XYZ file of C-alpha atoms in Angstrom:
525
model
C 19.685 -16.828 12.165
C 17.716 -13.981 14.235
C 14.304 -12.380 11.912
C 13.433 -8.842 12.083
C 12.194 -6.257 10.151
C 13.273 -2.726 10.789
C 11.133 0.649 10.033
C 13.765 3.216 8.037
C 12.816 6.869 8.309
C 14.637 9.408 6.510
C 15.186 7.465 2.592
C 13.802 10.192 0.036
C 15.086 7.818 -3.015
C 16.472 4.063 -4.053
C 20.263 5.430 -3.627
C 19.351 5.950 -0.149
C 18.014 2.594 0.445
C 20.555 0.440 -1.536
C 23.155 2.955 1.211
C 21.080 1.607 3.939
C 21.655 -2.109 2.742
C 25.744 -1.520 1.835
C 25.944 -0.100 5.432
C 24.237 -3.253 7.288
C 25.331 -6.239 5.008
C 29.277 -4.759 5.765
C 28.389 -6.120 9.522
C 29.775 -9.777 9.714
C 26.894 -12.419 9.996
C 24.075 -9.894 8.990
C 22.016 -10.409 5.550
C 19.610 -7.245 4.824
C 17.525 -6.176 2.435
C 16.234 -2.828 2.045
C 12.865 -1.705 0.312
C 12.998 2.111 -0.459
C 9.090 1.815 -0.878
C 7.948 0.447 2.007
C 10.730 1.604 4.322
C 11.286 -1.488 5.497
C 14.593 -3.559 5.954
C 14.468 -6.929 6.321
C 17.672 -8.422 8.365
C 18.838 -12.259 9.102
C 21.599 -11.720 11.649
C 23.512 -14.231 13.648
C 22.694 -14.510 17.460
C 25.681 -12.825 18.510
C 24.639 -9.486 16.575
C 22.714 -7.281 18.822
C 19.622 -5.345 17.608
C 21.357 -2.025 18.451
C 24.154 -3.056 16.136
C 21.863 -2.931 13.968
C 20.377 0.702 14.712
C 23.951 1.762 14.830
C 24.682 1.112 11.480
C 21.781 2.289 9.652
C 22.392 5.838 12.051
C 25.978 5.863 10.388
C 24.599 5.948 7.251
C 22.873 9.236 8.191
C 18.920 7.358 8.708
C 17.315 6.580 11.388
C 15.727 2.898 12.514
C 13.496 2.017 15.150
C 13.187 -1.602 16.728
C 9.656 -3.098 15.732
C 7.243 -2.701 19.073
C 6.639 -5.881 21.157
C 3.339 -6.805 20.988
C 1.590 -9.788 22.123
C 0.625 -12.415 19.921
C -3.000 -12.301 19.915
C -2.719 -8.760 19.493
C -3.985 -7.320 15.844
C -2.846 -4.167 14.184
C -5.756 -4.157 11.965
C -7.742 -1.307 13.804
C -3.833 0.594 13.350
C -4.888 3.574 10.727
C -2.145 4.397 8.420
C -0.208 7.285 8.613
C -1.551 9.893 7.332
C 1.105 12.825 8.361
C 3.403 12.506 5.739
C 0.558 12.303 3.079
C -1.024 15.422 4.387
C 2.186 17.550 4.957
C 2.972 16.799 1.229
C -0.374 18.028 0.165
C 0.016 21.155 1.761
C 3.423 21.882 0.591
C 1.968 20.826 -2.881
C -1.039 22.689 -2.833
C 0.893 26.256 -1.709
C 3.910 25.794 -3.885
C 1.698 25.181 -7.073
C -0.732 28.489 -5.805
C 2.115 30.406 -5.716
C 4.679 28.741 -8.975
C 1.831 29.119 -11.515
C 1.513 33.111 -11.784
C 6.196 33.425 -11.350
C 5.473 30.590 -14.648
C 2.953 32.488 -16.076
C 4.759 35.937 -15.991
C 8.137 34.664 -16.937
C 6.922 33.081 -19.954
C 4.388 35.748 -21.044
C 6.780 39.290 -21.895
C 3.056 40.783 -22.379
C 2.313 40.720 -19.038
C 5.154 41.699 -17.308
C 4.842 44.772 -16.162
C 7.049 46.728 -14.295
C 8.993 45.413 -11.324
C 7.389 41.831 -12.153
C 10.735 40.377 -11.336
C 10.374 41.271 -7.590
C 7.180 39.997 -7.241
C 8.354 36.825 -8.652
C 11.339 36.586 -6.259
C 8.829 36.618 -3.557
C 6.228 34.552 -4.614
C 9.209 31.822 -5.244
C 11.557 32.365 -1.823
C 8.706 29.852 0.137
C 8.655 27.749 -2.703
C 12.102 26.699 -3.109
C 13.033 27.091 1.095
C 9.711 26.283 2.695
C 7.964 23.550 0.335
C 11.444 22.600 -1.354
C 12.368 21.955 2.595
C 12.584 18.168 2.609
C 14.864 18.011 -0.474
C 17.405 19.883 0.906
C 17.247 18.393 4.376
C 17.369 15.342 2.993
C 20.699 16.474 0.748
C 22.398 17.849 3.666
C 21.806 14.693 5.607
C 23.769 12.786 3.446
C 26.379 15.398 2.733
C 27.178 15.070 6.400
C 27.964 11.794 5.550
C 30.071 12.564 2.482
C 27.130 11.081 0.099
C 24.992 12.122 -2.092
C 21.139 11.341 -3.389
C 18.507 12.236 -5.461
C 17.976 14.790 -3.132
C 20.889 16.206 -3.556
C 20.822 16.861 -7.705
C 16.975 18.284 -6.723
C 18.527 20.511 -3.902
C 21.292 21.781 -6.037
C 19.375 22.899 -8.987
C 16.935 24.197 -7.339
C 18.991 26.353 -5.350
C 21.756 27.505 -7.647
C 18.667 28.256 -10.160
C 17.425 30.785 -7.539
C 20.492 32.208 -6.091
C 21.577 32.840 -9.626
C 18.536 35.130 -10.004
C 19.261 36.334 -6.783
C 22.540 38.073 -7.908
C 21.125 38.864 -11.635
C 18.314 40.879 -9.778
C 20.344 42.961 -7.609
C 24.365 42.807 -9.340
C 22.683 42.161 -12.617
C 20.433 44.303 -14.860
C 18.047 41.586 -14.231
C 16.347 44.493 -11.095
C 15.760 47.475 -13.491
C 12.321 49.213 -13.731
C 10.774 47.705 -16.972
C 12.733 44.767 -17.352
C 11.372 42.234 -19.726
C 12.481 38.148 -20.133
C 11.189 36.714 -23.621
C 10.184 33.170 -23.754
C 13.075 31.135 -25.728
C 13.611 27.342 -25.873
C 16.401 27.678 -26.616
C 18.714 29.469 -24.069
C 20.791 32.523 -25.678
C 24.441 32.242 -26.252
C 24.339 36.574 -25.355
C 22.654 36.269 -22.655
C 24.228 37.282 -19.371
C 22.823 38.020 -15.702
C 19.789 40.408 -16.737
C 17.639 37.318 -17.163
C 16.618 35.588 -13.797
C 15.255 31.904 -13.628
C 12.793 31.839 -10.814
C 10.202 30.042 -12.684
C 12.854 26.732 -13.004
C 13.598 26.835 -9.237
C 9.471 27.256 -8.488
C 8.428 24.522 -11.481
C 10.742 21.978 -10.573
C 10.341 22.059 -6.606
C 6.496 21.900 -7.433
C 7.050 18.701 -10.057
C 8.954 17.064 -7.778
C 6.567 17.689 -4.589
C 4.043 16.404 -6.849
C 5.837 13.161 -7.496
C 6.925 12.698 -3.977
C 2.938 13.037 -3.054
C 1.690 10.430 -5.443
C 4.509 8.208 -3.908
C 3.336 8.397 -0.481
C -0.567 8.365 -1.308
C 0.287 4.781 -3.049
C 2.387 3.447 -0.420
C -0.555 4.420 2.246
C -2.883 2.840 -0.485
C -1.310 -0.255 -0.550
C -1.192 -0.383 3.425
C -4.983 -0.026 3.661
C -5.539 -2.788 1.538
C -2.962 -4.487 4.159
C -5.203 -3.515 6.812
C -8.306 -4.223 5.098
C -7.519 -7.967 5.261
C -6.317 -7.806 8.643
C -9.852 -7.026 8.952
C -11.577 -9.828 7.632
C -10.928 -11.194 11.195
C -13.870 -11.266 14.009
C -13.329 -8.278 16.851
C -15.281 -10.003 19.677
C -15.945 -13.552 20.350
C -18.362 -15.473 23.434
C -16.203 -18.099 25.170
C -17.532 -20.038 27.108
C -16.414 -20.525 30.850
C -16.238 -23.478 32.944
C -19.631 -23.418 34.174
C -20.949 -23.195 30.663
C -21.898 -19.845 30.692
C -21.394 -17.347 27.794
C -19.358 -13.939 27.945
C -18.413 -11.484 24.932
C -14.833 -10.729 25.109
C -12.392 -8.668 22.442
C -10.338 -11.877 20.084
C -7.169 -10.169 21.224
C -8.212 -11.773 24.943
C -8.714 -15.459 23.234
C -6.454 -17.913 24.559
C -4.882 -21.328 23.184
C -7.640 -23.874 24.752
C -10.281 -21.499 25.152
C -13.797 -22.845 23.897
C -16.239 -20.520 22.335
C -19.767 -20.233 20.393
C -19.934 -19.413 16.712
C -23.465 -19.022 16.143
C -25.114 -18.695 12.459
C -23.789 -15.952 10.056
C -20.581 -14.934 12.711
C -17.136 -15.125 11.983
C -15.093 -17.910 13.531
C -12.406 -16.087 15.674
C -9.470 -17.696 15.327
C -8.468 -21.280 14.027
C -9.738 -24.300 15.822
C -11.433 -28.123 15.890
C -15.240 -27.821 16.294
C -15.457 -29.599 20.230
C -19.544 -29.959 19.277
C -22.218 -28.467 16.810
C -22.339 -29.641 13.163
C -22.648 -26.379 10.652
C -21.749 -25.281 7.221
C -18.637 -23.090 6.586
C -17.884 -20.681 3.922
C -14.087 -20.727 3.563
C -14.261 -18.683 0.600
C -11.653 -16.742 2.153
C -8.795 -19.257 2.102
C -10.001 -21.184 -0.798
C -12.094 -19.093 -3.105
C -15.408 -21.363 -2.967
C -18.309 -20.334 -2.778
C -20.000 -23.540 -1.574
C -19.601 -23.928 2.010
C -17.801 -26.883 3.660
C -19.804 -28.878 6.135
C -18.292 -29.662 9.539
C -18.764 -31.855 12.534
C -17.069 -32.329 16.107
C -13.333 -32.915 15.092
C -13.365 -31.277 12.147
C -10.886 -27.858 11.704
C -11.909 -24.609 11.256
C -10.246 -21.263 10.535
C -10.583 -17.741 11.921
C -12.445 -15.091 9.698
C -14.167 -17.953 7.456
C -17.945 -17.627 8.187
C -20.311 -20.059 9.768
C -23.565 -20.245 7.314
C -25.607 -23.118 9.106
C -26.206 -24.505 12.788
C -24.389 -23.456 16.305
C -20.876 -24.753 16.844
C -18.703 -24.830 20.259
C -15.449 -24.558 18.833
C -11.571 -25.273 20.549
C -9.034 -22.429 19.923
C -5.826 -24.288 18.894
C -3.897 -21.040 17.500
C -4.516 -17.304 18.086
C -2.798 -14.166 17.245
C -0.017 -14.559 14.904
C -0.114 -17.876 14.430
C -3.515 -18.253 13.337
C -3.678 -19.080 9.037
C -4.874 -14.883 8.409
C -1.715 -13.673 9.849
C 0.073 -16.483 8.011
C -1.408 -14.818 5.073
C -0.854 -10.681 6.226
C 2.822 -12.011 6.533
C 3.071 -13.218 3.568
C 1.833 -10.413 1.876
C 4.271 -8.665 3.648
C 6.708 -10.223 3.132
C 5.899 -9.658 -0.300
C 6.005 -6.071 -0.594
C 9.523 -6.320 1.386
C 10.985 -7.947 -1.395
C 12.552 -7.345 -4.654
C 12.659 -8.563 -7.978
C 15.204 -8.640 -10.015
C 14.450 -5.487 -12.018
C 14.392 -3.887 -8.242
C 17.693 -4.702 -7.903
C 18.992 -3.627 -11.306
C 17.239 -0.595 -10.863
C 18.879 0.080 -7.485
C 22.086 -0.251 -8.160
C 21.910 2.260 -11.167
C 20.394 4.175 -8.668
C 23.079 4.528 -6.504
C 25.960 5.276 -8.885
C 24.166 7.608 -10.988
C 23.868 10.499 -8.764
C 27.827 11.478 -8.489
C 28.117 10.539 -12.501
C 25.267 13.176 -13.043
C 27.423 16.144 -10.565
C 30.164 15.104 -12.766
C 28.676 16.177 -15.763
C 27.020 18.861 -14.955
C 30.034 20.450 -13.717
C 32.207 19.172 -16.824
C 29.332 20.890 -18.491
C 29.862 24.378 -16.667
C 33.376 24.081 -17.500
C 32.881 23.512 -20.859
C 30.782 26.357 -21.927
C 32.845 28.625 -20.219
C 36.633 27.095 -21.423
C 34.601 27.048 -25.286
C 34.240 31.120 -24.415
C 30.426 31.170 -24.135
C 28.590 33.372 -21.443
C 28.250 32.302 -17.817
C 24.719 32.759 -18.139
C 24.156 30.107 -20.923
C 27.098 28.243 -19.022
C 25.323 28.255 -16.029
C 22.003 27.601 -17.721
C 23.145 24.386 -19.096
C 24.752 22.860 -16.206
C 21.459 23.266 -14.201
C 19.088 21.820 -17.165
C 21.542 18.691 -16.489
C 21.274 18.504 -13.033
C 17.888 18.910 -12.640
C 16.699 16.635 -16.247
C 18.753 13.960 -15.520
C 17.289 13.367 -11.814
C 16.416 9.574 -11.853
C 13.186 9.840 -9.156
C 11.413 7.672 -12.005
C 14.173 5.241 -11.914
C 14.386 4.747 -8.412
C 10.582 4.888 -7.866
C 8.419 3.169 -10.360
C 9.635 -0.337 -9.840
C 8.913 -0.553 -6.313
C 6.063 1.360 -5.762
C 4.247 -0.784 -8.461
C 5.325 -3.924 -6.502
C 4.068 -2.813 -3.512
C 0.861 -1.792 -4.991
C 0.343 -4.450 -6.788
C 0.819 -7.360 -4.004
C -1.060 -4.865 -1.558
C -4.418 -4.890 -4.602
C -3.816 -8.761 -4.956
C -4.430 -9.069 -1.259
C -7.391 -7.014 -1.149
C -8.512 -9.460 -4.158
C -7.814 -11.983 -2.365
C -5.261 -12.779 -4.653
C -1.794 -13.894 -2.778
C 1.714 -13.186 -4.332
C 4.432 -15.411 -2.535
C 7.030 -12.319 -3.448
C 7.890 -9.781 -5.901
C 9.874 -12.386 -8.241
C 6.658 -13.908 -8.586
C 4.772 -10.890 -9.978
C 7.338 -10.073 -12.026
C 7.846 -13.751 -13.612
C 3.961 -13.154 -14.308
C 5.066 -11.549 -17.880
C 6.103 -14.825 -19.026
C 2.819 -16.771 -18.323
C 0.684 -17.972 -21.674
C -1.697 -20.294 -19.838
C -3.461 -19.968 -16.671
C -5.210 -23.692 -14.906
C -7.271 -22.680 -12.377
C -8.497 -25.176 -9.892
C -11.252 -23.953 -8.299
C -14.806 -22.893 -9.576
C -14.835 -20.110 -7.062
C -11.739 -18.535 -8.729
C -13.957 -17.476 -11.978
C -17.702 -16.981 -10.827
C -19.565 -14.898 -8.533
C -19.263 -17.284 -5.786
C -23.284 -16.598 -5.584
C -25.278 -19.913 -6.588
C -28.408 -19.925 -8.602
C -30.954 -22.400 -9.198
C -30.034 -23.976 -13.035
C -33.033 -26.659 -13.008
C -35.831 -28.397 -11.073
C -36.135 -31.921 -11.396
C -39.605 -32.966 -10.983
C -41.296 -36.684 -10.635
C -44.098 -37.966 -11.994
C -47.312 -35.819 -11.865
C -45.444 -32.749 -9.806
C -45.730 -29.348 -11.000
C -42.288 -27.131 -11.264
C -44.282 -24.017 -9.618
C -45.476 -25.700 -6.686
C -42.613 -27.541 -6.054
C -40.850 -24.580 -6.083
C -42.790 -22.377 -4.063
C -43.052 -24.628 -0.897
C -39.100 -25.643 -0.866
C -38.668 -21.490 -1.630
C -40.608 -21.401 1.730
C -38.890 -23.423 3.473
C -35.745 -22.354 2.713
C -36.486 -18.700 2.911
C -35.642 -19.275 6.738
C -32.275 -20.477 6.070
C -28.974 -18.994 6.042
C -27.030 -21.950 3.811
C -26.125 -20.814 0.319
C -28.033 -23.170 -1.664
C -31.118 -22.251 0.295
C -30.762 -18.736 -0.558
C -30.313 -19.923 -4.359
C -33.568 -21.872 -4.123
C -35.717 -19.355 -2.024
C -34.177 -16.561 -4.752
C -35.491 -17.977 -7.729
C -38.840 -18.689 -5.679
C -39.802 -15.111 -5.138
C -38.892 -14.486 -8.599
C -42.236 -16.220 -9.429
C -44.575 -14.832 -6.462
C -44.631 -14.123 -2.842
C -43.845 -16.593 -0.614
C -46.091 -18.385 2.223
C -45.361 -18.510 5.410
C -43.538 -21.416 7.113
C -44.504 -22.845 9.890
C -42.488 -25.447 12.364
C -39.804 -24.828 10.941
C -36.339 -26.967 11.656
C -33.185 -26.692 10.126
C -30.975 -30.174 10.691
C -27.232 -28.950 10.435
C -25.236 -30.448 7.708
C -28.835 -32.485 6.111
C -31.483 -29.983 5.224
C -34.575 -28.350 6.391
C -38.290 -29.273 6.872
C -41.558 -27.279 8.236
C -44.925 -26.985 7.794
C -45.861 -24.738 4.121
C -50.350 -24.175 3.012
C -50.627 -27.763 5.183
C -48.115 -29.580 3.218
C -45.143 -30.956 5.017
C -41.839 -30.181 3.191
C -38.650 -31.673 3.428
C -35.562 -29.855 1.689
C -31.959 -31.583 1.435
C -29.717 -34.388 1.738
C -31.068 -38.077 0.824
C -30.354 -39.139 4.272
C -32.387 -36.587 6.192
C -35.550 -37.648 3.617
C -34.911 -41.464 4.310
C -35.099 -40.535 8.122
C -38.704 -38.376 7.283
């Protein structure tokens, strides 16, 4: 079975992704999953399925899929910005239709300050509103129409429009357009009421709720793919390999090759995963394992790309780059992840999908109701759209996902992994947590606890000359030492000094010589 994740543009809800799914899984040999929030569908297929197929199927349903781009494998698409066009166009359909719904909900509600002609001013401040910022709801409805569905779209687009055509024909066949005309505020709609009330301020409200919903939906799906991106970017951008005739040159990590040898000097990232060919060093792989005390290495030894050499130089052996390398692994999984769905998801979905045409149902046995029990079209009318636009499941459809993909896209940025959304869900039923590694809890910063002392030595002057010495090193546990040194004075200066990767340091402190670290590199001095 064939892998491949395919980008969905066009879903507006979790009916139209669980229609996306139906569509491809009704292709013989094909298994897909389809995330609503991060427009994503994840397909097995057989090899004699074609990736058009594929595209075929989800453009039946009335979407539209693209192939994922062929890229090479040491390429990264952690410099790749998130989109940003959807998130912005939402903002400024937001930001105009809630400028321009608050004074038609203001004068609607308030008989005081309607004066005369109000009505007409309303009708214009609500036409852009409900065809210009309500525009993606109903292009979204008519897609699927075309294809004889329905969405949530399509409740949104019909209440929203039959609210403000309604007031359409009450202001101009209604006596809802006379000079002077005046619309109490009432909870409750009135039984008497015919077409001399208009309900602009429902068709402006709601398009403006819903905008706002659909914009807090997009700003936490580009959210979670920054924090996607951010640990793409733990990785190094440039590394110096070193040629054949031993000579250094800078190059971009996308250029590193399988075999390739390069330097990692003190305090740089380690490009990509590899065995150390010469050099010993210390290595923080706080990354991958959450210590904070660095893990010492010598020729032979395994590193991994993005964890951070602390000590000496090391010549280092590329044995994977690009996607194979352990932080892509771990990007993959993450997305993987957010791809997903839990069982909830799934509930969730399929409610989803059948709930739309039961809501039209009712609404329109509501309409018929009213009018067959002999009440007014108005309050007929009036009813049937509270329905249609109340019982709009965006919540429903929305919530579960979104907070899935946030929440594996914040445990990444944590550095927190989540295998898949079953597992963050199954996190409800955990009473005890065994945690493995010190680095899990703490600060993954060390500090000095005590100082030992023989015979006859005094704490502060031990202290200050191993501070000293250490002051010039880059390993953790000198920075600990040399810390709580300067705490108690300035330090001296050092002089000849040497640091012995993997042992210790020594130099030359006020005429003493010090030593600092490992038993072995004291019985050698």
């Amino acid at each position: 079975m064939s892998q491949i994740e395919l980008p969905i543009e066009g879903m507006t809800c979790a009916s139209c992704a669980m229609r996306v799914e139906k569509r491809l899984n009704k292709l013989d040999g094909v298994e897909a999953s389809v995330n609503y929030a991060t427009e994503r569908a994840s397909v097995s297929y057989a090899g004699e399925v074609e990736p058009e197929t594929l595209l075929a199927a989800v453009e039946a349903a009335g979407y539209h899929a693209t192939l994922p781009p062929k890229t090479d494998a040491n390429e990264s698409t952690a410099d790749e910005p998130a989109p940003a066009s959807e998130t912005d166009a939402l903002r400024q359909r937001l930001l105009v239709s809630a400028a321009l719904s608050l004074p038609v909900l203001v004068l609607s509600m308030i008989p005081a300050l309607q004066f005369d002609n109000w009505q007409w001013l309303a009708w214009n401040l609500t036409t852009p509103v409900v065809l210009w910022a309500g525009w993606p709801f109903h292009r979204a409805a008519w897609q699927v129409a075309r294809h004889g569905s329905a969405s949530m779209d399509t409740l949104i687009s019909l209440g929203t429009l039959t609210a403000y055509v309604a007031a359409i024909v009450a202001l101009f066949f209604g006596g809802a357009g006379e000079v002077g005309m005046t619309m109490s505020f009432d909870p409750v709609p009135s039984r008497a009421s015919g077409f001399d009330e208009i309900y602009f301020e429902v068709a402006a409200v709601v398009t403006t709720f819903l905008l706002a919903g659909r914009f807090f939906e997009a700003r936490a799906k580009r959210r979670a793919g920054a924090a996607l991106e951010a640990l793409l970017a733990l990785g190094a951008k440039d590394v110096a390999v070193l040629g054949a005739d031993g000579e250094e040159r800078r190059v971009p990590v996308e250029e590193l090759a399988v075999g390739d040898r390069f330097v990692v000097r003190p305090g740089e990232k380690i490009a990509t995963d590899g065995v150390v060919e010469s050099g010993r060093s210390a290595v923080d792989q706080a990354l991958l394992t959450g210590e904070s005390v660095p893990v010492e290495k010598a020729p032979g030894d395994p590193v991994t790309g993005a964890t951070v050499n602390v000590g000496g130089r090391l010549v280092v052996t590329a044995t994977k780059v690009g996607g194979d390398t352990a932080l892509a692994q771990i990007a993959a999984l993450v997305t993987r992840a957010q791809s997903g769905k839990a069982e909830v998801q799934r509930l969730a979905d399929r409610v989803s999908a059948v709930i739309v045409p039961i809501v039209i149902v009712i609404s329109l046995g509501t309409l018929a109701g009213w009018l067959l029990a002999g009440e007014g079209a108005s309050f007929a009318f009036t009813a049937a759209v509270a329905v249609l636009i109340i019982a709009c499941p965006c919540a429903l459809g929305l919530a579960t996902p979104t907070a899935l993909l946030v929440g594996t896209g914040r445990g990444a940025q944590l550095g927190l992994l989540i295998k898949g959304p079953e597992v963050l869900e199954s996190t409800r039923r955990i009473d005890t947590v065994v945690l493995d590694k010190t680095g899990t809890v703490t600060t993954g910063r060390m500090a000095l606890v005590d100082v030992p002392l023989a015979a006859g030595e005094d704490r502060a002057q031990v202290l200050r000359l191993a501070g000293a010495v250490e002051e010039a090193s880059e390993h953790p546990v000198a920075r600990a030492i040399a810390g709580a040194a300067r705490e108690a004075g300035a330090l001296p200066p050092v002089e000849g000094f040497a640091s012995h990767a993997g042992l210790g340091v020594q130099g030359v402190v006020d005429g003493h010589a010090v030593v600092v670290g490992r038993p072995r590199l004291l019985a050698e001095e």
